[in-house]
Amino acid sequence: GAVVSQHPSRVICKSGTSVKIECRSLDFQATTMFWYRQFPKQSLMLMATSNEGSKATYEQGVEKDKFLINHASLTLSTLTVTSAHPEDSSFYICSASRPTGGHEQYFGPGTRLTVT
Amino acid sequence: DQQVKQNSPSLSVQEGRISILNCDYTNSMFDYFLWYKKYPAEGPTFLISISSIKDKNEDGRFTVFLNKSAKHLSLHIVPSQPGDSAVYFCAASRNTDKLIFGTGTRLQVFP
């Protein structure tokens, strides 16, 4: 397996503020990272694909200006939720895939965001 | 458009028996399928996968079967253990592209 960490694990913020979530691959270099969100009792929905050194590819319906993704290094990708609103409250999970290819993605533990 | 479906939201199985989790897909271009296990408030953990060129892959207590003509795959867990209680997601991909997840099946293994 592979180890992917996320920080913070839980965050509460006020409406209108921005929140940054970090995703790190600890034991391998990840050229591609993915960001998902999961609502209660629902599936994981892919938000965007993040490639190191290039702009993220967002899924249809995901606002790129609201969910800013930066993949500055091979081991770190960040997701910033800008001007957060209560409807942004969700469980955000990142994953990383090995540069050697393969379909497996290794997931972080997730971040619970609550916007009050 | 749900390309990957898990029609059973929950499954309850007695310890020691077989658990069978099912997954259907609609896109015949998918060439790789994966199963993940997820506990509440945690990220999914990779369990087992299968390429579309195979019809079976086994790893310990876990076996995945793929029926391409029916666009159906299943995960068999035998014998089931209480620690297997979790939500199981199947996922599919095409050409190492993004993963498309099913809606999940909550498995409960009782003593």
Short mmCIF file of C-alpha atoms in Angstrom, two decimals:
data_model
loop_
_atom_site.label_atom_id
_atom_site.label_comp_id
_atom_site.label_asym_id
_atom_site.label_seq_id
_atom_site.Cartn_x
_atom_site.Cartn_y
_atom_site.Cartn_z
CA GLY A 1 0.00 0.00 0.00
CA ALA A 2 0.89 3.65 0.20
CA VAL A 3 0.41 6.35 2.78
CA VAL A 4 -1.48 9.54 2.09
CA SER A 5 -2.13 12.08 4.82
CA GLN A 6 -4.55 14.97 5.05
CA HIS A 7 -4.55 17.98 7.30
CA PRO A 8 -6.60 19.06 9.08
CA SER A 9 -8.83 16.11 9.85
CA ARG A 10 -11.61 18.38 11.00
CA VAL A 11 -12.21 22.09 10.59
CA ILE A 12 -15.01 24.45 11.52
CA CYS A 13 -15.10 27.85 9.91
CA LYS A 14 -17.44 30.79 9.61
CA SER A 15 -19.37 31.52 6.47
CA GLY A 16 -17.40 33.74 4.11
CA THR A 17 -13.96 32.61 5.20
CA SER A 18 -11.51 30.41 3.29
CA VAL A 19 -10.17 27.05 4.35
CA LYS A 20 -7.11 25.22 3.08
CA ILE A 21 -6.80 21.44 3.16
CA GLU A 22 -3.47 19.74 2.56
CA CYS A 23 -2.90 16.34 1.02
CA ARG A 24 0.50 14.68 1.18
CA SER A 25 1.81 11.42 -0.21
CA LEU A 26 4.27 10.28 2.43
CA ASP A 27 6.12 7.39 0.87
CA PHE A 28 5.94 7.99 -2.86
CA GLN A 29 5.92 10.80 -5.37
CA ALA A 30 2.48 11.37 -6.79
CA THR A 31 2.29 13.00 -10.17
CA THR A 32 -1.48 12.92 -9.97
CA MET A 33 -3.73 13.61 -7.01
CA PHE A 34 -7.49 13.64 -6.88
CA TRP A 35 -9.95 15.53 -4.73
CA TYR A 36 -13.33 14.07 -3.80
CA ARG A 37 -16.19 15.10 -1.63
CA GLN A 38 -18.68 12.85 0.03
CA PHE A 39 -22.08 13.81 1.39
CA PRO A 40 -23.66 11.64 4.07
CA LYS A 41 -24.69 8.22 2.82
CA GLN A 42 -23.62 9.07 -0.72
CA SER A 43 -20.81 8.04 -3.00
CA LEU A 44 -17.49 9.74 -3.45
CA MET A 45 -17.80 12.42 -6.09
CA LEU A 46 -14.68 13.43 -7.95
CA MET A 47 -14.17 17.19 -7.86
CA ALA A 48 -10.90 17.59 -9.72
CA THR A 49 -7.74 15.92 -10.89
CA SER A 50 -4.54 17.64 -9.90
CA ASN A 51 -1.33 17.16 -11.85
CA GLU A 52 1.99 18.38 -10.50
CA GLY A 53 3.08 21.59 -12.14
CA SER A 54 -0.06 22.15 -14.18
CA LYS A 55 -3.58 23.39 -13.72
CA ALA A 56 -6.14 21.09 -12.19
CA THR A 57 -8.87 19.53 -14.30
CA TYR A 58 -12.26 20.13 -12.74
CA GLU A 59 -15.32 17.95 -13.11
CA GLN A 60 -18.47 19.37 -14.57
CA GLY A 61 -20.37 21.46 -12.07
CA VAL A 62 -17.39 22.14 -9.80
CA GLU A 63 -16.55 25.83 -9.51
CA LYS A 64 -12.84 26.24 -10.10
CA ASP A 65 -12.82 29.72 -8.61
CA LYS A 66 -14.37 28.44 -5.43
CA PHE A 67 -12.33 25.28 -5.02
CA LEU A 68 -8.74 26.28 -5.69
CA ILE A 69 -6.33 23.42 -6.19
CA ASN A 70 -2.56 23.71 -6.15
CA HIS A 71 -0.17 20.83 -6.78
CA ALA A 72 3.16 22.52 -6.24
CA SER A 73 5.25 19.44 -5.59
CA LEU A 74 5.17 15.71 -6.17
CA THR A 75 4.11 15.10 -2.59
CA LEU A 76 1.71 17.93 -1.83
CA SER A 77 -1.61 19.11 -3.20
CA THR A 78 -3.83 21.68 -1.52
CA LEU A 79 -7.53 22.40 -1.83
CA THR A 80 -8.72 25.83 -0.76
CA VAL A 81 -12.43 26.36 -0.27
CA THR A 82 -12.90 30.09 -0.80
CA SER A 83 -15.75 32.12 0.65
CA ALA A 84 -17.15 29.02 2.28
CA HIS A 85 -20.89 28.64 2.76
CA PRO A 86 -22.83 26.15 4.88
CA GLU A 87 -23.65 24.10 1.77
CA ASP A 88 -19.91 23.49 1.36
CA SER A 89 -19.96 21.49 4.56
CA SER A 90 -18.90 18.01 3.58
CA PHE A 91 -16.25 15.33 3.88
CA TYR A 92 -13.35 16.07 1.56
CA ILE A 93 -10.98 13.26 0.62
CA CYS A 94 -7.85 13.30 -1.47
CA SER A 95 -6.14 10.43 -3.19
CA ALA A 96 -2.90 9.88 -5.02
CA SER A 97 -1.76 7.51 -7.70
CA ARG A 98 1.75 6.23 -8.24
CA PRO A 99 3.73 7.63 -11.15
CA THR A 100 4.49 4.12 -12.34
CA GLY A 101 0.95 3.92 -13.51
CA GLY A 102 -1.79 1.59 -12.50
CA HIS A 103 -5.33 2.30 -11.61
CA GLU A 104 -5.08 2.11 -7.84
CA GLN A 105 -5.58 5.31 -5.92
CA TYR A 106 -4.49 5.62 -2.31
CA PHE A 107 -6.74 7.73 -0.19
CA GLY A 108 -6.11 10.10 2.65
CA PRO A 109 -8.17 9.91 5.85
CA GLY A 110 -10.41 12.79 4.81
CA THR A 111 -11.24 16.22 6.20
CA ARG A 112 -14.59 17.05 7.75
CA LEU A 113 -15.46 20.65 6.93
CA THR A 114 -18.27 22.37 8.78
CA VAL A 115 -19.21 25.90 7.78
CA THR A 116 -21.32 27.78 10.32
CA ASP B 1 -25.94 9.36 -15.04
CA GLN B 2 -24.75 6.74 -12.59
CA GLN B 3 -22.27 4.64 -14.54
CA VAL B 4 -21.46 2.41 -11.59
CA LYS B 5 -24.27 1.13 -9.43
CA GLN B 6 -24.50 -0.81 -6.23
CA ASN B 7 -28.15 -1.62 -5.89
CA SER B 8 -28.00 -3.01 -2.37
CA PRO B 9 -27.45 -0.22 0.14
CA SER B 10 -26.92 -2.68 2.95
CA LEU B 11 -26.14 -6.33 3.64
CA SER B 12 -26.17 -8.27 6.86
CA VAL B 13 -24.23 -11.53 7.16
CA GLN B 14 -23.45 -13.89 10.00
CA GLU B 15 -19.83 -14.31 11.02
CA GLY B 16 -18.18 -17.19 9.18
CA ARG B 17 -20.57 -17.07 6.24
CA ILE B 18 -19.92 -15.66 2.80
CA SER B 19 -20.60 -12.03 2.00
CA ILE B 20 -21.39 -11.22 -1.61
CA LEU B 21 -21.41 -7.61 -2.69
CA ASN B 22 -22.60 -6.73 -6.16
CA CYS B 23 -21.84 -3.97 -8.58
CA ASP B 24 -23.16 -3.16 -12.06
CA TYR B 25 -21.77 -0.77 -14.62
CA THR B 26 -23.00 0.67 -17.87
CA ASN B 27 -19.86 1.78 -19.70
CA SER B 28 -18.34 -1.09 -21.69
CA MET B 29 -15.13 0.94 -22.09
CA PHE B 30 -14.17 0.46 -18.45
CA ASP B 31 -11.08 -1.73 -18.33
CA TYR B 32 -10.28 -1.89 -14.65
CA PHE B 33 -12.38 -2.41 -11.57
CA LEU B 34 -11.57 -1.94 -7.91
CA TRP B 35 -13.13 -2.52 -4.53
CA TYR B 36 -12.57 -0.20 -1.60
CA LYS B 37 -13.55 -0.53 2.03
CA LYS B 38 -14.46 2.52 4.05
CA TYR B 39 -15.03 3.14 7.72
CA PRO B 40 -16.94 6.24 8.89
CA ALA B 41 -14.90 9.45 8.87
CA GLU B 42 -11.98 7.72 7.17
CA GLY B 43 -10.71 7.53 3.63
CA PRO B 44 -11.35 4.40 1.54
CA THR B 45 -8.85 1.56 1.74
CA PHE B 46 -7.99 -0.37 -1.41
CA LEU B 47 -8.98 -4.03 -1.20
CA ILE B 48 -8.71 -5.78 -4.50
CA SER B 49 -8.90 -5.08 -8.21
CA ILE B 50 -9.40 -6.83 -11.50
CA SER B 51 -8.52 -6.08 -15.07
CA SER B 52 -11.15 -6.50 -17.76
CA ILE B 53 -9.04 -9.22 -19.38
CA LYS B 54 -9.66 -11.46 -16.38
CA ASP B 55 -12.80 -12.87 -14.86
CA LYS B 56 -11.52 -13.65 -11.39
CA ASN B 57 -8.95 -12.37 -8.95
CA GLU B 58 -8.36 -13.75 -5.51
CA ASP B 59 -6.50 -12.36 -2.52
CA GLY B 60 -6.89 -14.22 0.73
CA ARG B 61 -10.49 -14.07 1.89
CA PHE B 62 -11.41 -11.68 -0.92
CA THR B 63 -12.33 -12.72 -4.45
CA VAL B 64 -13.62 -10.47 -7.19
CA PHE B 65 -15.54 -11.89 -10.12
CA LEU B 66 -16.11 -10.02 -13.37
CA ASN B 67 -18.81 -10.83 -15.89
CA LYS B 68 -18.20 -8.51 -18.82
CA SER B 69 -21.17 -9.66 -20.86
CA ALA B 70 -23.47 -8.79 -17.98
CA LYS B 71 -21.43 -5.73 -16.99
CA HIS B 72 -21.42 -7.04 -13.47
CA LEU B 73 -18.82 -7.65 -10.83
CA SER B 74 -19.02 -9.03 -7.35
CA LEU B 75 -16.86 -9.19 -4.27
CA HIS B 76 -16.91 -12.35 -2.20
CA ILE B 77 -15.63 -12.34 1.35
CA VAL B 78 -15.29 -15.72 2.98
CA PRO B 79 -15.32 -16.33 5.82
CA SER B 80 -16.83 -13.03 6.90
CA GLN B 81 -15.51 -11.51 10.10
CA PRO B 82 -16.95 -8.75 12.34
CA GLY B 83 -14.02 -6.53 11.37
CA ASP B 84 -15.26 -6.64 7.79
CA SER B 85 -18.22 -4.48 8.80
CA ALA B 86 -17.83 -1.29 6.76
CA VAL B 87 -19.08 0.38 3.61
CA TYR B 88 -17.78 -1.19 0.42
CA PHE B 89 -17.44 0.80 -2.77
CA CYS B 90 -16.79 -0.58 -6.20
CA ALA B 91 -15.06 1.67 -8.70
CA ALA B 92 -14.30 1.51 -12.38
CA SER B 93 -11.82 3.25 -14.61
CA ARG B 94 -10.82 3.47 -18.23
CA ASN B 95 -7.25 3.82 -19.47
CA THR B 96 -5.94 4.68 -15.97
CA ASP B 97 -8.30 7.62 -15.97
CA LYS B 98 -10.30 8.81 -13.02
CA LEU B 99 -12.23 6.38 -10.86
CA ILE B 100 -15.99 6.27 -11.01
CA PHE B 101 -17.41 5.08 -7.72
CA GLY B 102 -20.61 3.24 -6.96
CA THR B 103 -22.93 4.37 -4.19
CA GLY B 104 -21.63 1.86 -1.68
CA THR B 105 -23.01 -1.10 0.25
CA ARG B 106 -22.93 -1.16 4.01
CA LEU B 107 -21.91 -4.61 5.21
CA GLN B 108 -22.64 -5.69 8.73
CA VAL B 109 -21.19 -8.95 9.99
CA PHE B 110 -22.83 -10.13 13.18
CA PRO B 111 -21.64 -12.87 15.56
#
